[in-house]
PDB file of C-alpha atoms in Angstrom:
ATOM      1  CA  MET A   2     -17.282  14.251 -23.135  1.00 49.00           C
ATOM      2  CA  GLU A   3     -16.402  16.450 -20.181  1.00 60.00           C
ATOM      3  CA  GLY A   4     -19.487  17.188 -18.126  1.00 64.00           C
ATOM      4  CA  ARG A   5     -21.488  14.439 -19.845  1.00 71.00           C
ATOM      5  CA  THR A   6     -22.476  11.065 -18.459  1.00 77.00           C
ATOM      6  CA  ALA A   7     -20.508   8.076 -19.704  1.00 81.00           C
ATOM      7  CA  ASN A   8     -20.530   4.494 -18.508  1.00 84.00           C
ATOM      8  CA  TRP A   9     -17.497   2.460 -17.506  1.00 84.00           C
ATOM      9  CA  VAL A  10     -17.609  -1.265 -18.115  1.00 86.00           C
ATOM     10  CA  VAL A  11     -15.020  -3.289 -16.191  1.00 84.00           C
ATOM     11  CA  LYS A  12     -14.625  -7.020 -16.766  1.00 85.00           C
ATOM     12  CA  GLU A  13     -12.329  -9.366 -14.856  1.00 82.00           C
ATOM     13  CA  ILE A  14     -12.227 -13.139 -15.245  1.00 80.00           C
ATOM     14  CA  LYS A  15      -9.261 -14.004 -13.095  1.00 74.00           C
ATOM     15  CA  PRO A  16      -6.341 -12.073 -11.666  1.00 69.00           C
ATOM     16  CA  ASN A  17      -4.281 -10.365 -14.355  1.00 79.00           C
ATOM     17  CA  ILE A  18      -6.894 -10.592 -17.127  1.00 85.00           C
ATOM     18  CA  GLY A  19      -9.330  -7.739 -17.474  1.00 86.00           C
ATOM     19  CA  SER A  20     -10.824  -5.009 -19.614  1.00 88.00           C
ATOM     20  CA  PHE A  21     -12.070  -1.463 -19.221  1.00 89.00           C
ATOM     21  CA  GLU A  22     -14.492   0.278 -21.601  1.00 89.00           C
ATOM     22  CA  ILE A  23     -15.900   3.779 -21.755  1.00 88.00           C
ATOM     23  CA  VAL A  24     -19.376   3.715 -23.282  1.00 87.00           C
ATOM     24  CA  TYR A  25     -21.052   6.953 -24.353  1.00 87.00           C
ATOM     25  CA  GLY A  26     -24.634   6.511 -25.453  1.00 85.00           C
ATOM     26  CA  GLN A  27     -24.671   3.130 -27.189  1.00 84.00           C
ATOM     27  CA  ARG A  28     -21.107   3.437 -28.491  1.00 86.00           C
ATOM     28  CA  VAL A  29     -17.838   2.123 -27.040  1.00 86.00           C
ATOM     29  CA  VAL A  30     -15.527   5.131 -27.370  1.00 88.00           C
ATOM     30  CA  PHE A  31     -12.517   3.520 -25.683  1.00 89.00           C
ATOM     31  CA  LYS A  32     -11.506   0.020 -24.666  1.00 92.00           C
ATOM     32  CA  SER A  33      -8.375  -1.178 -22.930  1.00 93.00           C
ATOM     33  CA  TRP A  34      -7.645  -4.779 -21.995  1.00 92.00           C
ATOM     34  CA  TYR A  35      -4.926  -7.063 -20.700  1.00 91.00           C
ATOM     35  CA  ASP A  36      -4.873 -10.694 -21.843  1.00 89.00           C
ATOM     36  CA  GLY A  37      -2.536 -11.952 -19.120  1.00 87.00           C
ATOM     37  CA  LYS A  38       0.615 -11.071 -21.072  1.00 89.00           C
ATOM     38  CA  LEU A  39       0.093  -7.835 -23.034  1.00 92.00           C
ATOM     39  CA  GLY A  40      -2.147  -4.782 -22.885  1.00 93.00           C
ATOM     40  CA  TYR A  41      -4.115  -3.406 -25.836  1.00 95.00           C
ATOM     41  CA  ASN A  42      -6.264  -0.389 -26.678  1.00 94.00           C
ATOM     42  CA  LEU A  43      -9.172  -0.039 -29.060  1.00 91.00           C
ATOM     43  CA  SER A  44      -9.920   3.491 -30.165  1.00 82.00           C
ATOM     44  CA  ASN A  45     -11.771   4.609 -33.288  1.00 81.00           C
ATOM     45  CA  GLY A  46     -12.160   0.937 -34.193  1.00 83.00           C
ATOM     46  CA  GLU A  47      -8.410   0.334 -34.284  1.00 88.00           C
ATOM     47  CA  LYS A  48      -6.680  -2.245 -32.049  1.00 92.00           C
ATOM     48  CA  THR A  49      -3.187  -1.204 -30.986  1.00 93.00           C
ATOM     49  CA  LEU A  50      -0.584  -2.503 -28.593  1.00 94.00           C
ATOM     50  CA  ALA A  51      -0.850  -0.244 -25.543  1.00 93.00           C
ATOM     51  CA  ASP A  52       1.937   1.372 -23.565  1.00 93.00           C
ATOM     52  CA  GLN A  53       2.769  -1.565 -21.292  1.00 93.00           C
ATOM     53  CA  GLU A  54       3.645   0.868 -18.477  1.00 89.00           C
ATOM     54  CA  ASN A  55      -0.140   1.340 -18.057  1.00 86.00           C
ATOM     55  CA  PHE A  56      -0.467  -2.337 -17.118  1.00 85.00           C
ATOM     56  CA  LYS A  57       2.438  -2.682 -14.696  1.00 82.00           C
ATOM     57  CA  ASP A  58       0.029  -3.219 -11.768  1.00 76.00           C
ATOM     58  CA  LYS A  59      -1.177  -6.430 -13.441  1.00 79.00           C
ATOM     59  CA  LEU A  60       2.142  -8.064 -12.554  1.00 76.00           C
ATOM     60  CA  PHE A  61       1.380  -8.064  -8.819  1.00 74.00           C
ATOM     61  CA  LYS A  62      -2.419  -8.183  -8.920  1.00 75.00           C
ATOM     62  CA  LYS A  63      -3.738 -10.984  -6.729  1.00 76.00           C
ATOM     63  CA  ASN A  64      -7.531 -10.530  -6.796  1.00 75.00           C
ATOM     64  CA  ILE A  65     -10.308 -10.155  -9.324  1.00 74.00           C
ATOM     65  CA  PHE A  66     -11.627  -7.173  -7.364  1.00 73.00           C
ATOM     66  CA  ASN A  67      -9.003  -4.407  -7.434  1.00 69.00           C
ATOM     67  CA  GLU A  68     -10.301  -3.092  -4.134  1.00 71.00           C
ATOM     68  CA  LEU A  69      -8.947  -6.137  -2.309  1.00 74.00           C
ATOM     69  CA  ASP A  70      -5.481  -5.350  -3.650  1.00 73.00           C
ATOM     70  CA  TYR A  71      -5.887  -1.752  -2.436  1.00 70.00           C
ATOM     71  CA  LEU A  72      -5.835  -3.103   1.125  1.00 73.00           C
ATOM     72  CA  ASP A  73      -2.095  -3.684   0.667  1.00 74.00           C
ATOM     73  CA  SER A  74      -0.806  -0.121   1.119  1.00 72.00           C
ATOM     74  CA  THR A  75       2.577  -1.014  -0.384  1.00 72.00           C
ATOM     75  CA  LEU A  76       0.947  -1.445  -3.807  1.00 67.00           C
ATOM     76  CA  TYR A  77      -0.994   1.832  -4.206  1.00 66.00           C
ATOM     77  CA  LYS A  78      -0.449   5.415  -3.080  1.00 70.00           C
ATOM     78  CA  SER A  79      -3.717   7.071  -4.202  1.00 72.00           C
ATOM     79  CA  THR A  80      -6.897   7.535  -2.181  1.00 80.00           C
ATOM     80  CA  VAL A  81     -10.184   6.003  -3.291  1.00 82.00           C
ATOM     81  CA  VAL A  82     -13.257   6.445  -1.094  1.00 85.00           C
ATOM     82  CA  TYR A  83     -15.959   3.765  -1.465  1.00 86.00           C
ATOM     83  CA  GLY A  84     -19.557   4.190  -0.345  1.00 90.00           C
ATOM     84  CA  ASP A  85     -23.255   3.501  -0.823  1.00 91.00           C
ATOM     85  CA  PHE A  86     -23.033  -0.272  -0.485  1.00 92.00           C
ATOM     86  CA  LYS A  87     -25.692  -2.445  -2.136  1.00 90.00           C
ATOM     87  CA  THR A  88     -26.360  -6.188  -2.301  1.00 88.00           C
ATOM     88  CA  TYR A  89     -26.176  -7.881  -5.709  1.00 82.00           C
ATOM     89  CA  GLY A  90     -27.379 -11.455  -5.227  1.00 81.00           C
ATOM     90  CA  LYS A  91     -25.116 -12.766  -2.438  1.00 83.00           C
ATOM     91  CA  LEU A  92     -22.434 -10.084  -2.962  1.00 83.00           C
ATOM     92  CA  THR A  93     -22.408  -6.802  -1.036  1.00 87.00           C
ATOM     93  CA  TYR A  94     -20.415  -4.204  -2.964  1.00 87.00           C
ATOM     94  CA  PHE A  95     -19.959  -0.444  -3.122  1.00 87.00           C
ATOM     95  CA  THR A  96     -21.848   1.625  -5.706  1.00 88.00           C
ATOM     96  CA  THR A  97     -19.864   4.869  -5.547  1.00 89.00           C
ATOM     97  CA  MET A  98     -16.144   5.630  -5.798  1.00 85.00           C
ATOM     98  CA  ARG A  99     -14.484   9.003  -5.254  1.00 87.00           C
ATOM     99  CA  PHE A 100     -10.933   9.245  -6.580  1.00 82.00           C
ATOM    100  CA  GLY A 101      -9.117  11.510  -4.144  1.00 81.00           C
ATOM    101  CA  VAL A 102     -10.363  13.553  -1.215  1.00 78.00           C
ATOM    102  CA  ASP A 103     -10.608  17.000  -2.808  1.00 80.00           C
ATOM    103  CA  PRO A 104     -14.100  18.511  -3.292  1.00 79.00           C
ATOM    104  CA  ASP A 105     -13.632  18.388  -7.088  1.00 80.00           C
ATOM    105  CA  SER A 106     -12.510  14.733  -7.122  1.00 82.00           C
ATOM    106  CA  GLN A 107     -13.869  12.515  -9.874  1.00 82.00           C
ATOM    107  CA  ILE A 108     -16.818  10.344  -8.803  1.00 84.00           C
ATOM    108  CA  ALA A 109     -17.946   7.092 -10.406  1.00 85.00           C
ATOM    109  CA  LYS A 110     -21.178   5.221  -9.725  1.00 85.00           C
ATOM    110  CA  ILE A 111     -21.907   1.547 -10.356  1.00 83.00           C
ATOM    111  CA  GLU A 112     -25.268   1.183 -12.094  1.00 80.00           C
ATOM    112  CA  GLU A 113     -25.170  -2.588 -12.628  1.00 79.00           C
ATOM    113  CA  LEU A 114     -22.855  -5.294 -11.353  1.00 79.00           C
ATOM    114  CA  PHE A 115     -22.743  -8.750 -12.888  1.00 76.00           C
ATOM    115  CA  TYR A 116     -20.584 -11.598 -11.736  1.00 72.00           C
ATOM    116  CA  ASN A 117     -20.219 -14.929 -13.482  1.00 72.00           C
ATOM    117  CA  GLU A 118     -22.401 -13.738 -16.359  1.00 76.00           C
ATOM    118  CA  LYS A 119     -22.113 -11.649 -19.544  1.00 78.00           C
ATOM    119  CA  ILE A 120     -18.383 -12.403 -19.789  1.00 79.00           C
ATOM    120  CA  SER A 121     -16.194 -14.757 -21.805  1.00 80.00           C
ATOM    121  CA  GLU A 122     -12.563 -15.298 -22.808  1.00 79.00           C
ATOM    122  CA  ASN A 123     -13.366 -13.552 -26.131  1.00 81.00           C
ATOM    123  CA  ASP A 124     -13.757 -10.242 -24.262  1.00 79.00           C
ATOM    124  CA  PHE A 125      -9.964 -10.194 -23.868  1.00 76.00           C
ATOM    125  CA  LYS A 126      -8.831 -10.947 -27.431  1.00 78.00           C
TER     126      LYS A 126
END
């Protein structure tokens, strides 16, 4: 998928419960989620228990929006640059993220942002 456009879908319902999907075309090619106790992966249609080391940040997560936790510099050591802010209903939020400061850093763009809709407890089971 390198060099091709893919969509990331991030869902959070309360601190420490969330999911991340990579969608290519109309197909979910990867899904990872944390149910508040354990982390899982779904790849090629198979649910597996994930390496729990990948979810260690969930233990100290305090906010639904990760970016609010990034304000505590003792928790994270990487650089994420946020920009192109847009208003979604009553929420003003960034639409671009650059991971790192190098010219070849990975860039992500938010196409749609939903809050309090299109989400349920079943998304994390």
